[in-house]
CSV table of C-alpha atoms in Angstrom, one decimal:
chain,number,residue,atom,x,y,z
I,1,MET,CA,-46.3,-43.3,55.7
I,2,ARG,CA,-50.4,-44.3,55.6
I,3,LYS,CA,-51.7,-44.8,52.2
I,4,ALA,CA,-54.7,-42.8,50.8
I,5,SER,CA,-56.7,-43.7,47.5
I,6,ILE,CA,-59.2,-41.2,45.8
I,7,ILE,CA,-62.1,-42.3,43.9
I,8,VAL,CA,-64.2,-39.8,41.8
I,9,ILE,CA,-67.6,-41.1,40.5
I,10,GLY,CA,-69.4,-39.6,37.6
I,11,SER,CA,-70.3,-40.5,34.1
I,12,GLU,CA,-69.8,-37.0,32.8
I,13,ILE,CA,-66.0,-37.1,33.8
I,14,LEU,CA,-65.3,-40.7,31.9
I,15,ARG,CA,-67.3,-39.4,28.9
I,16,GLY,CA,-65.1,-36.3,28.7
I,17,LEU,CA,-67.8,-33.8,29.4
I,18,VAL,CA,-66.6,-32.3,32.4
I,19,GLN,CA,-62.9,-32.1,33.6
I,20,ASP,CA,-62.3,-33.6,37.1
I,21,THR,CA,-60.4,-31.3,38.9
I,22,ASN,CA,-61.1,-32.6,42.6
I,23,SER,CA,-58.7,-35.5,42.4
I,24,TRP,CA,-55.9,-32.9,41.7
I,25,TRP,CA,-56.8,-31.0,44.6
I,26,LEU,CA,-57.6,-33.6,46.9
I,27,ALA,CA,-54.0,-35.4,45.8
I,28,GLY,CA,-52.1,-32.0,46.8
I,29,LYS,CA,-54.2,-31.8,50.2
I,30,LEU,CA,-53.6,-35.3,51.2
I,31,THR,CA,-49.8,-35.0,50.4
I,32,GLU,CA,-49.4,-31.9,52.3
I,33,MET,CA,-51.0,-34.0,55.3
I,34,GLY,CA,-48.4,-36.6,55.3
I,35,PHE,CA,-50.6,-39.0,53.3
I,36,SER,CA,-48.9,-41.0,50.4
I,37,VAL,CA,-51.5,-41.1,47.8
I,38,ILE,CA,-51.2,-44.2,45.7
I,39,ARG,CA,-54.5,-44.4,43.4
I,40,ILE,CA,-56.7,-42.1,41.9
I,41,ILE,CA,-59.8,-43.6,40.3
I,42,ALA,CA,-62.6,-42.2,38.2
I,43,VAL,CA,-65.5,-44.6,37.4
I,44,PRO,CA,-68.9,-43.8,36.0
I,45,ASP,CA,-72.2,-44.0,37.9
I,46,ASP,CA,-72.2,-47.6,37.6
I,47,GLU,CA,-73.1,-50.2,40.5
I,48,GLY,CA,-70.3,-52.6,39.3
I,49,GLU,CA,-67.6,-50.0,38.8
I,50,ILE,CA,-68.2,-48.0,41.7
I,51,ALA,CA,-67.9,-51.4,44.0
I,52,TRP,CA,-64.7,-52.2,42.4
I,53,ALA,CA,-63.3,-49.0,42.9
I,54,LEU,CA,-64.3,-49.1,46.5
I,55,LYS,CA,-63.0,-52.5,47.2
I,56,SER,CA,-59.6,-52.3,45.3
I,57,SER,CA,-58.9,-49.0,47.2
I,58,LEU,CA,-59.7,-50.5,50.7
I,59,GLU,CA,-57.6,-53.2,50.0
I,60,VAL,CA,-54.3,-51.0,50.0
I,61,ALA,CA,-55.1,-47.6,51.4
I,62,ASP,CA,-55.9,-46.7,54.9
I,63,VAL,CA,-57.7,-43.7,53.9
I,64,VAL,CA,-60.0,-43.4,50.8
I,65,VAL,CA,-61.8,-40.0,50.0
I,66,VAL,CA,-64.8,-40.5,47.4
I,67,THR,CA,-66.1,-37.5,45.6
I,68,GLY,CA,-69.3,-37.3,43.3
I,69,GLY,CA,-73.0,-38.7,43.1
I,70,LEU,CA,-74.4,-37.8,46.4
I,71,GLY,CA,-77.3,-35.9,45.0
I,72,PHE,CA,-80.9,-36.5,44.8
I,73,THR,CA,-81.4,-37.0,41.0
I,74,LYS,CA,-81.5,-40.6,39.8
I,75,ASP,CA,-78.2,-41.1,38.7
I,76,ASP,CA,-76.7,-40.4,42.2
I,77,ILE,CA,-76.1,-43.8,43.1
I,78,THR,CA,-72.9,-43.5,45.0
I,79,LEU,CA,-74.4,-44.3,48.6
I,80,SER,CA,-76.7,-47.2,47.8
I,81,ALA,CA,-73.6,-48.7,45.5
I,82,ALA,CA,-71.3,-48.2,48.3
I,83,ALA,CA,-73.9,-49.7,51.1
I,84,LYS,CA,-74.4,-52.9,48.6
I,85,ALA,CA,-70.4,-53.4,47.9
I,86,LEU,CA,-69.8,-53.1,51.6
I,87,GLY,CA,-72.5,-55.3,52.8
I,88,LEU,CA,-74.3,-52.7,54.7
I,89,ARG,CA,-77.9,-51.5,54.8
I,90,LEU,CA,-78.9,-48.2,53.4
I,91,VAL,CA,-80.4,-46.0,56.4
I,92,LEU,CA,-82.8,-42.8,56.7
I,93,SER,CA,-80.2,-40.9,59.0
I,94,GLU,CA,-82.1,-38.5,61.4
I,95,ASP,CA,-78.9,-36.5,61.5
I,96,ALA,CA,-78.8,-36.1,57.8
I,97,VAL,CA,-82.7,-35.1,58.0
I,98,GLU,CA,-81.7,-32.2,60.4
I,99,MET,CA,-78.9,-31.2,58.1
I,100,LEU,CA,-81.5,-30.9,55.3
I,101,LYS,CA,-83.9,-29.0,57.2
I,102,ARG,CA,-81.1,-26.3,57.7
I,103,LYS,CA,-80.9,-25.8,54.1
I,104,VAL,CA,-84.5,-26.2,52.9
I,105,LYS,CA,-88.0,-26.0,54.2
I,106,GLY,CA,-91.0,-27.5,54.8
I,107,GLU,CA,-92.3,-29.9,52.2
I,108,GLU,CA,-88.8,-29.3,50.1
I,109,VAL,CA,-87.1,-31.5,52.4
I,110,GLN,CA,-89.0,-34.7,50.9
I,111,TYR,CA,-87.9,-33.7,47.7
I,112,TYR,CA,-84.2,-33.9,48.8
I,113,ILE,CA,-84.8,-36.9,51.4
I,114,LYS,CA,-82.7,-39.2,49.3
I,115,ALA,CA,-79.5,-37.4,50.1
I,116,ALA,CA,-80.2,-38.5,53.6
I,117,HIS,CA,-80.1,-42.3,53.2
I,118,ILE,CA,-76.8,-43.2,54.3
I,119,PRO,CA,-74.7,-46.7,54.8
I,120,GLU,CA,-75.7,-47.9,58.1
I,121,GLY,CA,-72.8,-46.6,60.8
I,122,GLY,CA,-71.9,-44.0,58.5
I,123,LYS,CA,-71.7,-40.2,60.2
I,124,PRO,CA,-73.2,-37.3,58.3
I,125,LEU,CA,-71.1,-34.3,57.4
I,126,TYR,CA,-72.8,-30.9,57.2
I,127,ASN,CA,-72.6,-29.5,53.6
I,128,GLN,CA,-72.0,-25.7,53.9
I,129,VAL,CA,-72.1,-24.9,50.8
I,130,GLY,CA,-74.8,-27.3,49.0
I,131,ILE,CA,-77.5,-29.4,50.1
I,132,SER,CA,-76.7,-32.9,50.2
I,133,PRO,CA,-74.4,-34.1,53.2
I,134,GLY,CA,-71.4,-35.9,53.2
I,135,VAL,CA,-70.7,-39.2,55.0
I,136,TYR,CA,-68.0,-40.6,57.1
I,137,LEU,CA,-67.7,-44.3,57.5
I,138,GLU,CA,-64.9,-46.0,59.7
I,139,ILE,CA,-64.8,-49.4,58.1
I,140,ASN,CA,-62.0,-52.0,59.6
I,141,GLY,CA,-60.1,-49.5,60.9
I,142,LYS,CA,-60.0,-47.6,57.7
I,143,ASP,CA,-61.2,-43.9,57.0
I,144,LEU,CA,-63.8,-43.7,54.3
I,145,PHE,CA,-65.2,-40.4,53.2
I,146,PHE,CA,-68.0,-39.7,50.5
I,147,LEU,CA,-67.9,-36.0,49.5
I,148,PRO,CA,-70.2,-34.0,47.0
I,149,GLY,CA,-68.6,-33.8,43.4
I,150,VAL,CA,-69.3,-30.0,43.3
I,151,PRO,CA,-65.7,-28.5,43.8
I,152,ALA,CA,-66.9,-25.6,45.8
I,153,GLU,CA,-69.0,-28.2,48.0
I,154,MET,CA,-66.1,-30.7,48.1
I,155,THR,CA,-63.2,-28.3,49.2
I,156,LYS,CA,-65.4,-26.5,51.9
I,157,MET,CA,-66.2,-29.7,53.5
I,158,PHE,CA,-62.7,-31.5,53.3
I,159,GLU,CA,-61.3,-28.4,55.1
I,160,ASP,CA,-64.2,-28.1,57.5
I,161,ARG,CA,-65.2,-31.8,58.2
I,162,VAL,CA,-62.6,-34.1,56.9
I,163,LYS,CA,-59.1,-32.4,57.7
I,164,PRO,CA,-59.8,-32.4,61.7
I,165,LEU,CA,-61.1,-35.8,61.4
I,166,LEU,CA,-57.7,-37.0,59.7
I,167,GLU,CA,-55.5,-34.6,61.5
I,168,GLY,CA,-52.6,-36.8,63.0
I,169,ARG,CA,-53.8,-39.8,61.4
I,170,SER,CA,-51.2,-39.7,58.5
I,171,ARG,CA,-48.4,-40.6,60.8
I,172,GLY,CA,-46.1,-38.4,58.7
I,173,TYR,CA,-45.3,-35.0,58.1
I,174,MET,CA,-44.4,-33.6,54.6
I,175,ALA,CA,-42.6,-30.4,53.6
I,176,ARG,CA,-42.2,-28.9,49.9
I,177,ILE,CA,-39.7,-26.8,48.4
I,178,THR,CA,-40.0,-24.9,45.2
I,179,ILE,CA,-36.8,-24.2,43.6
I,180,THR,CA,-36.3,-21.7,40.5
I,181,THR,CA,-32.9,-22.7,39.2
I,182,ASP,CA,-30.2,-21.0,36.8
I,183,TYR,CA,-30.8,-23.3,34.1
I,184,THR,CA,-33.0,-23.6,30.9
I,185,LYS,CA,-32.8,-27.3,30.4
I,186,GLU,CA,-34.8,-29.7,32.2
I,187,SER,CA,-32.3,-32.8,31.5
I,188,GLU,CA,-29.4,-30.7,32.8
I,189,VAL,CA,-31.0,-30.2,36.1
I,190,ASP,CA,-32.1,-33.7,36.0
I,191,SER,CA,-28.5,-35.2,35.8
I,192,LEU,CA,-27.3,-32.6,38.4
I,193,VAL,CA,-29.6,-33.6,40.9
I,194,ALA,CA,-29.2,-37.6,40.0
I,195,GLN,CA,-26.7,-38.2,42.9
I,196,LEU,CA,-29.3,-36.8,45.5
I,197,ARG,CA,-31.9,-38.7,44.2
I,198,GLU,CA,-30.0,-42.2,44.6
I,199,LYS,CA,-28.6,-41.0,48.1
I,200,HIS,CA,-32.1,-40.0,49.5
I,201,SER,CA,-34.7,-42.6,48.0
I,202,ASP,CA,-37.4,-41.3,50.2
I,203,VAL,CA,-37.2,-37.8,49.1
I,204,TYR,CA,-39.2,-36.8,45.8
I,205,PHE,CA,-37.3,-34.7,43.3
I,206,LYS,CA,-39.4,-33.5,40.1
I,207,THR,CA,-38.0,-31.1,37.6
I,208,HIS,CA,-40.5,-29.2,35.5
I,209,ALA,CA,-39.9,-28.3,31.8
I,210,THR,CA,-40.2,-24.4,32.6
I,211,VAL,CA,-37.7,-21.7,31.4
I,212,PRO,CA,-35.8,-21.3,33.6
I,213,VAL,CA,-36.0,-24.9,35.3
I,214,VAL,CA,-38.0,-25.4,38.4
I,215,LEU,CA,-37.4,-28.0,40.9
I,216,SER,CA,-40.2,-29.4,43.3
I,217,VAL,CA,-38.7,-31.3,46.3
I,218,LEU,CA,-40.8,-33.2,48.7
I,219,VAL,CA,-39.3,-34.2,51.9
I,220,SER,CA,-41.5,-36.5,54.3
I,221,SER,CA,-40.8,-37.9,58.0
I,222,SER,CA,-42.3,-39.4,60.7
I,223,SER,CA,-41.6,-36.6,63.3
I,224,GLN,CA,-42.0,-32.8,62.7
I,225,LYS,CA,-38.5,-32.2,64.1
I,226,ASP,CA,-36.8,-34.8,62.1
I,227,LEU,CA,-38.3,-33.3,59.2
I,228,GLN,CA,-37.0,-29.7,59.6
I,229,VAL,CA,-33.3,-31.3,59.9
I,230,LYS,CA,-33.9,-33.4,56.8
I,231,LEU,CA,-35.3,-30.4,54.9
I,232,ASP,CA,-32.1,-28.3,56.0
I,233,ARG,CA,-29.7,-31.0,54.9
I,234,ILE,CA,-31.5,-31.4,51.6
I,235,ILE,CA,-31.4,-27.6,50.6
I,236,GLU,CA,-27.7,-27.5,51.6
I,237,GLU,CA,-26.9,-30.6,49.4
I,238,LEU,CA,-28.8,-28.9,46.5
I,239,LYS,CA,-27.0,-25.7,47.1
I,240,LYS,CA,-23.6,-27.9,46.2
I,241,VAL,CA,-25.0,-29.1,43.1
I,242,ILE,CA,-27.1,-26.7,41.2
I,243,LYS,CA,-27.2,-22.8,40.8
I,244,ILE,CA,-30.2,-21.6,42.8
I,245,ARG,CA,-32.1,-18.5,41.8
I,246,ASP,CA,-35.0,-19.0,44.4
I,247,ILE,CA,-36.2,-21.5,47.2
I,248,LYS,CA,-39.7,-21.1,48.7
I,249,ALA,CA,-40.5,-23.5,51.5
I,250,GLU,CA,-44.1,-24.5,52.2
J,1,MET,CA,-70.1,-51.0,22.9
J,2,ARG,CA,-66.5,-51.7,23.2
J,3,LYS,CA,-64.8,-50.5,26.5
J,4,ALA,CA,-61.9,-48.5,27.0
J,5,SER,CA,-59.6,-47.9,30.1
J,6,ILE,CA,-57.2,-45.1,30.7
J,7,ILE,CA,-54.2,-45.4,32.9
J,8,VAL,CA,-52.1,-42.3,33.6
J,9,ILE,CA,-48.7,-43.1,35.1
J,10,GLY,CA,-46.5,-40.3,37.2
J,11,SER,CA,-45.8,-39.6,40.9
J,12,GLU,CA,-46.0,-36.1,40.1
J,13,ILE,CA,-49.9,-36.6,39.4
J,14,LEU,CA,-50.5,-38.5,42.9
J,15,ARG,CA,-48.7,-35.8,44.9
J,16,GLY,CA,-50.6,-33.2,43.4
J,17,LEU,CA,-47.7,-31.3,41.8
J,18,VAL,CA,-48.8,-31.6,38.1
J,19,GLN,CA,-52.6,-31.6,37.1
J,20,ASP,CA,-53.4,-34.6,34.8
J,21,THR,CA,-55.3,-32.9,31.7
J,22,ASN,CA,-54.3,-36.2,29.6
J,23,SER,CA,-57.2,-38.4,30.8
J,24,TRP,CA,-59.8,-35.8,30.5
J,25,TRP,CA,-58.6,-35.4,26.5
J,26,LEU,CA,-58.3,-38.9,26.3
J,27,ALA,CA,-61.9,-39.5,27.5
J,28,GLY,CA,-63.4,-37.3,25.1
J,29,LYS,CA,-61.7,-38.5,22.2
J,30,LEU,CA,-62.4,-42.2,22.9
J,31,THR,CA,-66.0,-41.4,23.4
J,32,GLU,CA,-66.3,-39.6,20.1
J,33,MET,CA,-65.2,-42.6,18.5
J,34,GLY,CA,-68.0,-44.8,20.3
J,35,PHE,CA,-66.0,-46.5,22.9
J,36,SER,CA,-67.3,-46.5,26.3
J,37,VAL,CA,-64.8,-45.3,28.9
J,38,ILE,CA,-65.0,-47.2,32.0
J,39,ARG,CA,-62.3,-46.5,34.1
J,40,ILE,CA,-59.7,-43.9,34.6
J,41,ILE,CA,-56.6,-44.9,36.6
J,42,ALA,CA,-53.7,-42.9,37.8
J,43,VAL,CA,-50.8,-44.5,39.8
J,44,PRO,CA,-47.4,-43.6,40.7
J,45,ASP,CA,-44.1,-44.7,39.1
J,46,ASP,CA,-44.5,-47.7,41.1
J,47,GLU,CA,-44.0,-51.4,39.6
J,48,GLY,CA,-46.8,-52.9,41.8
J,49,GLU,CA,-49.2,-50.1,41.1
J,50,ILE,CA,-48.5,-50.1,37.4
J,51,ALA,CA,-49.0,-53.7,37.2
J,52,TRP,CA,-52.4,-53.6,39.4
J,53,ALA,CA,-53.7,-50.8,36.9
J,54,LEU,CA,-52.8,-52.5,33.6
J,55,LYS,CA,-54.1,-56.0,34.9
J,56,SER,CA,-57.3,-54.5,36.2
J,57,SER,CA,-58.0,-52.9,33.3
J,58,LEU,CA,-57.3,-55.4,30.8
J,59,GLU,CA,-59.8,-57.8,32.6
J,60,VAL,CA,-62.7,-55.3,31.7
J,61,ALA,CA,-61.7,-53.2,28.6
J,62,ASP,CA,-61.2,-53.9,24.9
J,63,VAL,CA,-58.8,-50.9,24.7
J,64,VAL,CA,-56.4,-49.7,27.3
J,65,VAL,CA,-54.5,-46.2,26.5
J,66,VAL,CA,-51.7,-45.7,28.9
J,67,THR,CA,-50.0,-42.2,29.1
J,68,GLY,CA,-46.6,-41.4,31.2
J,69,GLY,CA,-43.2,-42.5,32.2
J,70,LEU,CA,-41.9,-43.4,28.9
J,71,GLY,CA,-38.9,-41.2,29.0
J,72,PHE,CA,-35.3,-42.1,29.6
J,73,THR,CA,-34.8,-40.9,33.2
J,74,LYS,CA,-34.5,-43.4,36.2
J,75,ASP,CA,-38.4,-43.0,37.2
J,76,ASP,CA,-39.5,-43.6,33.9
J,77,ILE,CA,-40.3,-47.3,34.6
J,78,THR,CA,-43.7,-47.7,32.5
J,79,LEU,CA,-42.4,-50.0,30.1
J,80,SER,CA,-40.3,-52.2,31.9
J,81,ALA,CA,-43.0,-52.5,34.8
J,82,ALA,CA,-45.6,-53.3,31.9
J,83,ALA,CA,-43.4,-56.1,30.6
J,84,LYS,CA,-43.0,-57.5,34.0
J,85,ALA,CA,-46.7,-57.7,34.7
J,86,LEU,CA,-47.6,-59.2,31.4
J,87,GLY,CA,-45.0,-61.6,31.3
J,88,LEU,CA,-43.1,-60.3,28.4
J,89,ARG,CA,-39.5,-59.6,27.9
J,90,LEU,CA,-38.1,-56.3,27.4
J,91,VAL,CA,-36.3,-56.0,24.4
J,92,LEU,CA,-34.3,-53.5,22.2
J,93,SER,CA,-36.4,-52.5,19.0
J,94,GLU,CA,-34.4,-51.9,16.0
J,95,ASP,CA,-37.4,-49.8,14.9
J,96,ALA,CA,-37.6,-47.6,17.9
J,97,VAL,CA,-33.7,-47.0,17.4
J,98,GLU,CA,-34.2,-45.8,13.9
J,99,MET,CA,-37.1,-43.4,15.3
J,100,LEU,CA,-34.6,-42.2,18.2
J,101,LYS,CA,-32.0,-41.6,15.1
J,102,ARG,CA,-34.6,-39.3,13.6
J,103,LYS,CA,-34.8,-37.3,16.4
J,104,VAL,CA,-31.0,-36.9,18.0
J,105,LYS,CA,-27.8,-37.5,16.2
J,106,GLY,CA,-24.2,-39.5,16.6
J,107,GLU,CA,-23.5,-40.6,20.6
J,108,GLU,CA,-26.9,-38.9,21.6
J,109,VAL,CA,-28.7,-41.8,20.4
J,110,GLN,CA,-27.0,-43.9,23.4
J,111,TYR,CA,-28.4,-41.4,25.7
J,112,TYR,CA,-32.0,-41.9,25.0
J,113,ILE,CA,-31.5,-45.8,24.2
J,114,LYS,CA,-33.4,-46.7,27.2
J,115,ALA,CA,-36.7,-45.4,25.5
J,116,ALA,CA,-36.2,-48.0,22.5
J,117,HIS,CA,-36.4,-51.1,25.2
J,118,ILE,CA,-40.1,-52.2,24.6
J,119,PRO,CA,-42.0,-55.1,25.4
J,120,GLU,CA,-41.5,-58.0,23.2
J,121,GLY,CA,-44.3,-58.2,20.3
J,122,GLY,CA,-44.8,-54.4,20.9
J,123,LYS,CA,-44.8,-51.9,17.7
J,124,PRO,CA,-43.3,-48.5,18.4
J,125,LEU,CA,-44.8,-45.5,17.2
J,126,TYR,CA,-43.3,-42.4,16.1
J,127,ASN,CA,-43.4,-39.3,18.3
J,128,GLN,CA,-43.4,-36.3,16.1
J,129,VAL,CA,-43.2,-34.0,19.0
J,130,GLY,CA,-40.7,-35.0,21.5
J,131,ILE,CA,-38.1,-37.9,21.5
J,132,SER,CA,-39.6,-41.3,23.2
J,133,PRO,CA,-41.6,-43.3,20.8
J,134,GLY,CA,-44.9,-44.8,21.9
J,135,VAL,CA,-45.5,-48.3,21.8
J,136,TYR,CA,-48.8,-50.3,20.3
J,137,LEU,CA,-49.2,-54.0,21.7
J,138,GLU,CA,-51.9,-56.2,20.9
J,139,ILE,CA,-52.4,-58.7,23.6
J,140,ASN,CA,-55.3,-61.3,23.9
J,141,GLY,CA,-57.3,-59.4,21.1
J,142,LYS,CA,-57.1,-56.5,23.2
J,143,ASP,CA,-55.5,-53.3,22.2
J,144,LEU,CA,-53.0,-51.4,24.4
J,145,PHE,CA,-51.2,-48.4,23.8
J,146,PHE,CA,-48.4,-46.5,25.5
J,147,LEU,CA,-48.3,-42.7,24.8
J,148,PRO,CA,-46.1,-40.3,26.2
J,149,GLY,CA,-47.0,-38.0,29.3
J,150,VAL,CA,-46.4,-34.7,27.9
J,151,PRO,CA,-49.6,-33.6,26.5
J,152,ALA,CA,-48.4,-32.1,23.1
J,153,GLU,CA,-46.7,-35.1,22.5
J,154,MET,CA,-49.5,-37.5,23.8
J,155,THR,CA,-52.4,-35.8,21.5
J,156,LYS,CA,-50.2,-35.6,18.5
J,157,MET,CA,-49.4,-39.4,18.8
J,158,PHE,CA,-53.0,-40.3,19.6
J,159,GLU,CA,-54.2,-38.3,16.5
J,160,ASP,CA,-51.9,-39.6,14.0
J,161,ARG,CA,-50.9,-43.1,15.2
J,162,VAL,CA,-53.5,-44.4,17.5
J,163,LYS,CA,-56.8,-43.2,15.9
J,164,PRO,CA,-56.1,-44.7,12.5
J,165,LEU,CA,-55.5,-48.2,14.3
J,166,LEU,CA,-58.7,-48.0,16.4
J,167,GLU,CA,-60.9,-46.7,13.6
J,168,GLY,CA,-64.1,-49.1,13.1
J,169,ARG,CA,-63.1,-51.0,16.3
J,170,SER,CA,-65.3,-49.5,18.5
J,171,ARG,CA,-68.1,-51.3,16.7
J,172,GLY,CA,-70.0,-48.0,17.6
J,173,TYR,CA,-70.9,-44.2,16.6
J,174,MET,CA,-71.7,-41.7,18.8
J,175,ALA,CA,-73.1,-38.2,18.5
J,176,ARG,CA,-73.4,-35.4,20.7
J,177,ILE,CA,-75.7,-32.3,21.0
J,178,THR,CA,-75.0,-29.3,23.1
J,179,ILE,CA,-78.4,-27.5,24.0
J,180,THR,CA,-78.4,-24.1,25.5
J,181,THR,CA,-81.8,-24.1,27.2
J,182,ASP,CA,-84.2,-21.1,28.5
J,183,TYR,CA,-83.8,-22.0,32.1
J,184,THR,CA,-81.7,-20.8,35.0
J,185,LYS,CA,-82.4,-23.7,37.5
J,186,GLU,CA,-80.7,-27.1,36.7
J,187,SER,CA,-83.0,-29.1,38.8
J,188,GLU,CA,-85.8,-27.6,36.5
J,189,VAL,CA,-84.5,-29.0,33.4
J,190,ASP,CA,-83.4,-32.2,34.8
J,191,SER,CA,-87.1,-32.8,36.0
J,192,LEU,CA,-88.5,-31.9,32.4
J,193,VAL,CA,-85.9,-34.4,30.9
J,194,ALA,CA,-86.6,-37.3,33.3
J,195,GLN,CA,-89.4,-38.8,31.2
J,196,LEU,CA,-86.9,-39.0,28.1
J,197,ARG,CA,-84.3,-40.3,30.7
J,198,GLU,CA,-86.5,-43.2,31.4
J,199,LYS,CA,-87.5,-43.9,28.0
J,200,HIS,CA,-84.4,-43.7,26.3
J,201,SER,CA,-81.8,-45.6,28.8
J,202,ASP,CA,-79.2,-45.7,26.3
J,203,VAL,CA,-79.0,-41.8,25.8
J,204,TYR,CA,-77.1,-39.9,28.1
J,205,PHE,CA,-78.6,-36.7,29.4
J,206,LYS,CA,-76.2,-34.4,31.5
J,207,THR,CA,-77.4,-30.8,32.6
J,208,HIS,CA,-74.8,-28.4,33.5
J,209,ALA,CA,-75.2,-25.9,36.3
J,210,THR,CA,-74.6,-22.6,34.2
J,211,VAL,CA,-77.0,-20.0,33.5
J,212,PRO,CA,-78.6,-20.4,31.3
J,213,VAL,CA,-78.8,-24.4,32.0
J,214,VAL,CA,-76.9,-26.2,29.3
J,215,LEU,CA,-77.7,-29.7,28.4
J,216,SER,CA,-75.4,-32.1,26.9
J,217,VAL,CA,-76.9,-35.4,25.0
J,218,LEU,CA,-74.9,-38.4,24.1
J,219,VAL,CA,-76.7,-40.7,21.4
J,220,SER,CA,-74.7,-43.7,20.6
J,221,SER,CA,-75.6,-46.6,18.1
J,222,SER,CA,-73.9,-49.6,16.5
J,223,SER,CA,-74.7,-48.0,13.1
J,224,GLN,CA,-74.1,-44.8,11.4
J,225,LYS,CA,-77.5,-44.5,9.7
J,226,ASP,CA,-79.2,-45.7,12.8
J,227,LEU,CA,-77.4,-43.0,14.6
J,228,GLN,CA,-78.9,-40.3,12.7
J,229,VAL,CA,-82.5,-41.3,13.0
J,230,LYS,CA,-82.0,-41.8,16.8
J,231,LEU,CA,-80.6,-38.3,17.3
J,232,ASP,CA,-83.4,-36.7,15.0
J,233,ARG,CA,-85.8,-38.3,17.1
J,234,ILE,CA,-84.2,-37.4,20.4
J,235,ILE,CA,-84.1,-33.8,19.4
J,236,GLU,CA,-87.8,-33.9,18.1
J,237,GLU,CA,-88.7,-35.2,21.7
J,238,LEU,CA,-86.8,-32.8,23.6
J,239,LYS,CA,-88.2,-29.7,21.7
J,240,LYS,CA,-91.7,-31.0,23.2
J,241,VAL,CA,-90.4,-30.9,26.7
J,242,ILE,CA,-88.0,-28.2,27.1
J,243,LYS,CA,-87.6,-24.3,26.0
J,244,ILE,CA,-84.6,-24.5,23.4
J,245,ARG,CA,-82.5,-21.3,22.6
J,246,ASP,CA,-79.8,-23.3,20.9
J,247,ILE,CA,-78.7,-26.5,19.8
J,248,LYS,CA,-75.1,-27.5,18.6
J,249,ALA,CA,-74.5,-31.0,16.9
J,250,GLU,CA,-71.1,-32.6,16.8
């Protein structure tokens, strides 16, 4: 499975002023697409911390998705910090300027022009909901995305621009089943599935402390065909060890 | 200001199955206590990733708060991975066993005994709400805390055990004011406070895209007395540049 890392940028997150919901949403999406998310890092609007987050992510992940700090106010330094960290020039992108012109008119474009300065070699991604474009950058064969921090802008850009670019690149397929069991004690379900967990080390079983206990199962595979076979087998084996009230497959 | 880092451990977070709310809560608390939170890192229940998160946090932060993976099930590997990463033995703590005995009886203690194995030199922290003790470890003059991942257990342990240990160690004081303005456009408020932001580089101004626009201001200082003076001055200066509907100080 190819690996992914998520970076959230914004001092407001680190100071506890705003709750980050982007990383959770992105983690679910990237997992669904067959990537293994191995790190989520949140750092403030600080050049050094942004550089550290980028470099340590690019060391281990094939795909890095960054959100936040793309705007035109003074503390939006994500793209300039990234360019510096990666040894790239920050250049005015004509395509990004065109994108701004679709959102704002006349002299207002100049007010937003900062958001059209992107790291050399990057491709701007159109922002359907907000103003600042996102950026896609291929760096040493790795895919690096910069998305806005506003959740409505980020999710729309991910669905419309990032997903099509990443489709098929995960080299993996994932299926998730959610099982409502007939038990009230989480530890009971946990010990009943212990043997399956041992046997299938590549399958992820997670009990949730709800009443009745819910069990999430994530099955991944390198081929779509094999995934279905694996999934069917796991469900069959699960039926033998726990009492199931309801199964939902996604 | 002394620096803090927060580490969240749990594959369920990275796979988007469970939303992490702990890091947000902890970020707010540590900020209130006068620490500068510079990193939040979430990693799966994986030895290598846990080691990386711990080492890279201890490199830059004075206080590191870790949550998750303290239990007795197979995937709870936080303490053993931490011991390995820090070059410490994992030992059975008699104090931790006593804590378990206050929570569970007779032979059941053996079932939970894994949670009483902690890194050498660590002090167990009593878990009022759940079973698994937390751990406090001083390492090279830095404060390292391991707290449970269940939010109700984590918050209670932080308030009762961590806060008293950290009180006074931040060498900083923080005050927060929340201002409801008389504007509806965030960018307008942002440009009105731009001059103050320039002038007071150590004060954090954050506009929120609400209607009317809300402005959060964080003022920090190394003395309680100086903090009040600074705060009064900032409020006075703010009153001159923006129309304020309501001010709340915390």
